[in-house]
Amino acid sequence: MEAEEVGSTGAREHQPAQQNGDTGLLGSSDHTLPPPDLRRETSISSQSMAGSTTHSALSTKFPQEAWGTNLASVPYQQQLQQNELLQPQTHEACGDQFQPQLPPAASLEKTISSLKDWIVTKKVDKEIKEATSSLPSNSSGMSPYEKQRIEKCVKIAHLLVANLAKRFEGPKTNSNEPIEATVDSFDGETDDWEPKPQDISEDCITVTENAETGDVIDLGFDIYRNFNWDDTEVDDDNQSSNEQKLGLIFEALGKLLYKLFMEGEDVPPCPTSTDVPPPNGSIDGKSSDIPDEDDILDMLRKLPITGTSGDNGGNDRITSTMRNSGKLPKSLCRLVVDLLHTSTVMGRNEHGLENNQNPGSCFASLSDVHSDIQQMIDFPDAFLYSSINSRWELVFGNNHMFGRKGELRQLMDAAYRIQNSTGYDQSSTPGMPHPTQRKKEVVMVNGHAGSGKSRLVQEIRKPLQAWGWTFLRCKFGKTIQAEPLSVIALGLDEFFSSNVACLCPGIGTQGSLVTMGSSNGCSCANSSCPRKVCERLESLIGIDGLKCLSQQMPSLRSLVGETYAHRRESFNNVNGGLQGKFHTHHLFGTLLDTLASVSPVLFFVDDLQWADVASLELLTGLINRTFTQFDRDCSTNRILFVGAYRADTIMEELSLKNMIQEFDECVTINTTQISLRGFHLESLNEMVSEALCLPRRKTRSLCQIIHLKTQGFPLYVVEFLDALLTEKLLFHDPADGWEWDVDVIDLKGISKSVAELLTGKLKRLPHDILSGIQVLSCFGSHVDFDVLDAVKNYDGSSGNTLMPALYTAQKEGLVEKAGPTFTFSHDSIQHAAFDLIPTEDRIPLLQKLVSYLIPCCMQERGSDSFLFVTVDIINRIGRDGVYSDPIQSQLFARLNLEAGKKSMAATDFSSAMKHFKFGISFLQANYWEDQYDLSLNLFECSALANYSEGNHEQVAIQVNHVLSNAKSFEDKFKSYCVFINVIGIGSMERAAEKLYELLTPLGENIDPNVISPQIAISEFISTRNILSGVQKDKFLHLDPMTDRTKLMTMKLMAMLVVYYNQQQTFMSGYLVCKMIRTSLQYGHSEDTVYALSVFSAVLGNRLYDVDEGYALGRTALSLLKFYNTNQLIPRIYGVIYGTVLVSKDPIQSLLEPLLQACRLSFSNGNFEHSTINTVIYLSRSWHAGKNIPLVMSELNAFAHHHKQQSHMSILQLFLAPAYTVLSTLSGVTFDSSGLLAQLADVCNDDIVETAKVKNEMVFVRTSIALSMMEAIFLRDFVKASQVILKYQDFFQMLEEQQMRINEFEIIFYAGLVSFHMARETGEAHWMKKGMNALATFEKWSILNEWNFEHRFLLLKAELHHTKGDTSAAVEAYDMSAQAAQKHCFTHHVGLACELAAHYFGNIGEKERTREMIQRSHDAYMEWGAARKAKVVINLLELNWLDGS
């Protein structure tokens, strides 16, 4: 049993009732939440209740198609109501069902008879059928016809008690639902009728049957009010009076049910004293001897225990009569006896029933009686016939979940939103689909250990798979993950391990494997075929990407190995894992999107509290994957991400807390939080009741103690009951059922954690099984079969004991097998197993395992998984374990170095830091002299990993070690670069000074103070001439640079260029010219590609040579193939895609590469480029008209990333002001406790001046641009004009004929402001500025119609508006709006229509004004600017619209 499958029973195979012709079960009960589209078919057959030996759930129908259309417009809550109309209403906590299902009574031919006549008739019918039939009786001697009669009697009892409960008890005020009667009429009775004992008789009750089928369809009363309450002996106290009245009801009900079940016989009278022989050894009933002490103790032992002990006295007499004469099931005997016994406790004792019974034998209310009968109907094999084979086993299975109805509903609601999503709105411009406003779905389940988090999510697996969903699951362990991102990789690999590859028709009877990549491909009809998925993956990420993915996915690796058998050698040569050319997030995201394109995916990530930082970043990246306006396959929105974590650890795991907070604040993610606590008492009682096959009233006293001991946490409950069973505090009697002593159990303690119980269970295992589990525990929460196979001889044996031991542990429910891995069912089991290893034996055992694993790491083609598993165990051994062995210590340090480098390549900097730290710890005395290269590598890499994680103090410590001990400048160079990057975060000027100092010993004496703009321009022109035309292609044929001095020089100058780019000075262009000349002389390097990309921007924006700049940018992209793409993308994509290609390519097509540059800046640790990449991407996003809520969610994500790296300048000077502007337009605000909201509250009003003081020129420009954008959309032209006049140096470009194309948006807004102010003031300089902007956009619209045509037309319309040329203005406004719509600039559609609306309003065109206002409003709403749209629609109320 899975340890977290804690909210369910059912492996006992209880029988939910089900229709089966003449032998169908009584009815059915829904104990699990149905999927939204589920159609239940349930019926209650009153003809028969033939036993069944297998557990069958409700008869269900799932839609054949995964995306049903019939229910698309039906709300989920309404569907649930429709489903529940087909079945009894189930109480959430305890499953009590007070609404029996009745067939429709209309248009039926009925027969009505008194219950007395009905009993006689059924008895005669049964006897006739038995006499004329040859059908055999069952093992208990009951004929099929007797069984049918009993089941109809149970149904009548159910109807009767439901009515009595409603009439006598009324609605409940506690957690139970009110009892509703199912009989619509009572033969003219009034609603205030209260049952009396004389009404509960076979003469006063009428039974209505279906004349054709014989089903009972109604129950009525023929009331004779002849019972005088005043003649009865009742106490004056009202409570006692009510209790005695209820006792009379129980007595009458017991007598009636006895007569009903016993075919009309009356309850046997109490025997007189003369009928009872005196006890042995006594005369006249008096003892002849005085008992001694032993006799007294023996008598005490024979007293009934407080549990479910059997009947005695009158109880035995009634039970014996019903069992022997009526051959009735013991459950019915118990029901009648307990009813009569309850009446004795309440004051009546006419039948000689003992009055010293266990309180569990008494009914507290009629609801208890109803519950007993309901369980007989729901699970007849367990509660009516006691015929199931496992009724004496304490088993909690998977078919029934308790106490989690609301939580299941939340999960299914999220799945339904994905299932019913509609995709894209094709009503817009043909060929340009627009995404509908669909949110991604994330569900976070939290709770303490043992609360059933995993079990809850697993519960919806079956219904979702019936819908056609793919269910993937991964689980983190407490120990450090062996290989970066391996847990998530194994989760995604589950698709390939759980789906058998198809066999296409081919050679032989078994078929033949199809080789993908051939012309044939896979021809099967299954869209989920793994081979087809591989085909799709190869088309998206190429063969190299498929290779990298397969390194961490055993099942995918196996599948790819078969399908690419002819290229197996190339696959085996891939040792780098997820690194190199293809970025990790992209590969995982593409794989997940590919799976989601086949069918919706539920990706369940368990135990997130143990997840490493890299895995959390990957999950965040997968969830935050966005789609652009050009993506038709929105697979990202067909994925339901479900995470589970322990609530008590969230405050300690800041990375996890930040991730959850980010999801909560993201406006494009619908986050559902589910908190699990322990079961309520009623839910717990329901679970225990069905586990013990006993009525809930009998298990209630036991459950009260269990709840107190376990706080209702399901895992603790299961293990506690298992411990009671083992210690024989809970035992079963073949005749009477389960028994226990509540007083003894009350004395048993339970620890706060379940580990004590699990440890006890492990201790009872055989030695070889326990040893196998202990070995498994050394590897953490999961381990591959390959690793286990490598260490199978750890104990010197033949290796034939380890795997069998683990398979035995699997049968015990301690471990699970998931594909090619073994996983502990619960992390507490892993911890308990490891703790059972004697302390003195742990290090030797770990050393044995390492000795078998190290050879696998040394193999040339060894998998990275062996390296990380080995290093994990090495680090648990620690320095002290090998301090006396220098060779072993050095080996352990080298393996940590290798693991750290691989973690860095996988962008798992947190794990890399730990590996380098452990590696350094294994270095022994005098390591700088004895192990120089190893020491240098460890400290260099440690400094870089700490820089990537933002631990700047540690960077200084590691760098000082290197600078103090390195032997040469070249050995110190990497550490210098890392430390300068840290300095640059605080002061770019200091960083630049240090870089110039380092360039001097390399032969480059550059004095920035003597480089003037004129010198720089001259250098620009000279370099352009060298690269003009086809000459730039010479870089494609250069040899790589090998001169170490020149490589270091290029690196230092590239770092200077980064800092100068942020200051927006000409020095960056001057330095890249020197870098290009060096490259032409000594060969190309990574920094050459960066230099070319920057110079391409210089050509377009400094020399205004757009064509040459565009061509050079494309050349720089072509050079990427020679280098590590992941490292270069953050450096060049922002420049090329953000400032160069925008001159000719559609801006929307540039967003994805720009976003990729941002992602890689953070994940690769290129933080020196992260600031400028963030600014460029977000700026181009709103220039492209990207949906504002989407931009704001990304804004929030960037804020958290920059905060982690202490980049306060971009937070204060760009992200917070951008949030303020977008929030003003959209009306969307973040939580006031969030980072951006807090920064916005304290933001300086004059951001531009603050940026100038800090010499952050890039933020000067962005701040001015934000101010202009806000003023334009808020129609505050006065403020916008003041910005232009205040920063005349910046807007000097408006006085010139040539302008920088990368600043097109601010030039566009400045032109609109200029024409408006020219109309308002009549000042000539405004008209000149506007005309210059118009002329510039006229040239640019020829270069790039997509980006600039609508801007040019809107400026042209404003010009004609200013000149008073009505016809030309009207035409230009219309053309501008059409062009913006055509090219997907939604925000500019709104702006053009708004400006046109004001123009038409001023000239009295009322209808056109209304039209433009509506179009503007709709466009702003589509953009996400809801607040702005509301302002626009309010224009309809202006006076000029009415023509006044």
PDB file of N, CA, C and O in Angstrom, residues 1158-1177:
ATOM      1  N   CYS A1158      16.403  37.027 -22.165  1.00  0.00           N
ATOM      2  CA  CYS A1158      16.187  37.335 -20.746  1.00  0.00           C
ATOM      3  C   CYS A1158      16.288  36.075 -19.901  1.00  0.00           C
ATOM      4  O   CYS A1158      16.950  36.059 -18.850  1.00  0.00           O
ATOM      5  N   ARG A1159      15.615  35.026 -20.337  1.00  0.00           N
ATOM      6  CA  ARG A1159      15.635  33.785 -19.564  1.00  0.00           C
ATOM      7  C   ARG A1159      17.053  33.258 -19.391  1.00  0.00           C
ATOM      8  O   ARG A1159      17.459  32.863 -18.293  1.00  0.00           O
ATOM      9  N   LEU A1160      17.811  33.253 -20.488  1.00  0.00           N
ATOM     10  CA  LEU A1160      19.178  32.729 -20.414  1.00  0.00           C
ATOM     11  C   LEU A1160      20.094  33.640 -19.618  1.00  0.00           C
ATOM     12  O   LEU A1160      21.069  33.179 -19.025  1.00  0.00           O
ATOM     13  N   SER A1161      19.786  34.928 -19.599  1.00  0.00           N
ATOM     14  CA  SER A1161      20.594  35.842 -18.779  1.00  0.00           C
ATOM     15  C   SER A1161      20.554  35.431 -17.324  1.00  0.00           C
ATOM     16  O   SER A1161      21.576  35.455 -16.623  1.00  0.00           O
ATOM     17  N   PHE A1162      19.368  35.041 -16.851  1.00  0.00           N
ATOM     18  CA  PHE A1162      19.225  34.639 -15.453  1.00  0.00           C
ATOM     19  C   PHE A1162      19.692  33.200 -15.230  1.00  0.00           C
ATOM     20  O   PHE A1162      20.405  32.920 -14.278  1.00  0.00           O
ATOM     21  N   SER A1163      19.278  32.305 -16.124  1.00  0.00           N
ATOM     22  CA  SER A1163      19.587  30.900 -15.875  1.00  0.00           C
ATOM     23  C   SER A1163      21.066  30.588 -16.064  1.00  0.00           C
ATOM     24  O   SER A1163      21.615  29.722 -15.383  1.00  0.00           O
ATOM     25  N   ASN A1164      21.753  31.304 -16.975  1.00  0.00           N
ATOM     26  CA  ASN A1164      23.177  31.058 -17.204  1.00  0.00           C
ATOM     27  C   ASN A1164      24.074  31.901 -16.318  1.00  0.00           C
ATOM     28  O   ASN A1164      25.281  31.715 -16.312  1.00  0.00           O
ATOM     29  N   GLY A1165      23.475  32.825 -15.592  1.00  0.00           N
ATOM     30  CA  GLY A1165      24.294  33.683 -14.741  1.00  0.00           C
ATOM     31  C   GLY A1165      24.896  34.862 -15.473  1.00  0.00           C
ATOM     32  O   GLY A1165      25.839  35.472 -14.980  1.00  0.00           O
ATOM     33  N   ASN A1166      24.379  35.218 -16.666  1.00  0.00           N
ATOM     34  CA  ASN A1166      24.870  36.391 -17.400  1.00  0.00           C
ATOM     35  C   ASN A1166      24.173  37.653 -16.896  1.00  0.00           C
ATOM     36  O   ASN A1166      23.476  38.355 -17.637  1.00  0.00           O
ATOM     37  N   PHE A1167      24.396  37.962 -15.624  1.00  0.00           N
ATOM     38  CA  PHE A1167      23.629  39.047 -15.021  1.00  0.00           C
ATOM     39  C   PHE A1167      24.082  40.418 -15.501  1.00  0.00           C
ATOM     40  O   PHE A1167      23.339  41.388 -15.388  1.00  0.00           O
ATOM     41  N   GLU A1168      25.298  40.494 -16.048  1.00  0.00           N
ATOM     42  CA  GLU A1168      25.729  41.769 -16.586  1.00  0.00           C
ATOM     43  C   GLU A1168      24.904  42.165 -17.807  1.00  0.00           C
ATOM     44  O   GLU A1168      24.841  43.344 -18.173  1.00  0.00           O
ATOM     45  N   HIS A1169      24.243  41.175 -18.445  1.00  0.00           N
ATOM     46  CA  HIS A1169      23.381  41.464 -19.601  1.00  0.00           C
ATOM     47  C   HIS A1169      21.899  41.425 -19.242  1.00  0.00           C
ATOM     48  O   HIS A1169      21.060  41.803 -20.066  1.00  0.00           O
ATOM     49  N   SER A1170      21.565  40.953 -18.063  1.00  0.00           N
ATOM     50  CA  SER A1170      20.156  40.764 -17.717  1.00  0.00           C
ATOM     51  C   SER A1170      19.392  42.090 -17.655  1.00  0.00           C
ATOM     52  O   SER A1170      18.222  42.157 -18.021  1.00  0.00           O
ATOM     53  N   THR A1171      20.064  43.153 -17.205  1.00  0.00           N
ATOM     54  CA  THR A1171      19.382  44.443 -17.079  1.00  0.00           C
ATOM     55  C   THR A1171      18.963  44.982 -18.435  1.00  0.00           C
ATOM     56  O   THR A1171      17.790  45.320 -18.665  1.00  0.00           O
ATOM     57  N   ILE A1172      19.902  45.060 -19.369  1.00  0.00           N
ATOM     58  CA  ILE A1172      19.583  45.635 -20.673  1.00  0.00           C
ATOM     59  C   ILE A1172      18.618  44.745 -21.438  1.00  0.00           C
ATOM     60  O   ILE A1172      17.718  45.232 -22.146  1.00  0.00           O
ATOM     61  N   ASN A1173      18.732  43.416 -21.278  1.00  0.00           N
ATOM     62  CA  ASN A1173      17.800  42.511 -21.966  1.00  0.00           C
ATOM     63  C   ASN A1173      16.370  42.674 -21.434  1.00  0.00           C
ATOM     64  O   ASN A1173      15.401  42.623 -22.190  1.00  0.00           O
ATOM     65  N   THR A1174      16.258  42.852 -20.131  1.00  0.00           N
ATOM     66  CA  THR A1174      14.928  43.064 -19.537  1.00  0.00           C
ATOM     67  C   THR A1174      14.299  44.345 -20.059  1.00  0.00           C
ATOM     68  O   THR A1174      13.110  44.381 -20.424  1.00  0.00           O
ATOM     69  N   VAL A1175      15.076  45.405 -20.088  1.00  0.00           N
ATOM     70  CA  VAL A1175      14.566  46.693 -20.561  1.00  0.00           C
ATOM     71  C   VAL A1175      14.109  46.594 -22.010  1.00  0.00           C
ATOM     72  O   VAL A1175      13.017  47.057 -22.379  1.00  0.00           O
ATOM     73  N   ILE A1176      14.935  45.973 -22.848  1.00  0.00           N
ATOM     74  CA  ILE A1176      14.599  45.892 -24.273  1.00  0.00           C
ATOM     75  C   ILE A1176      13.353  45.048 -24.483  1.00  0.00           C
ATOM     76  O   ILE A1176      12.437  45.434 -25.230  1.00  0.00           O
ATOM     77  N   TYR A1177      13.277  43.885 -23.816  1.00  0.00           N
ATOM     78  CA  TYR A1177      12.132  42.997 -24.039  1.00  0.00           C
ATOM     79  C   TYR A1177      10.820  43.643 -23.601  1.00  0.00           C
ATOM     80  O   TYR A1177       9.829  43.629 -24.346  1.00  0.00           O
TER      81      TYR A1177
END
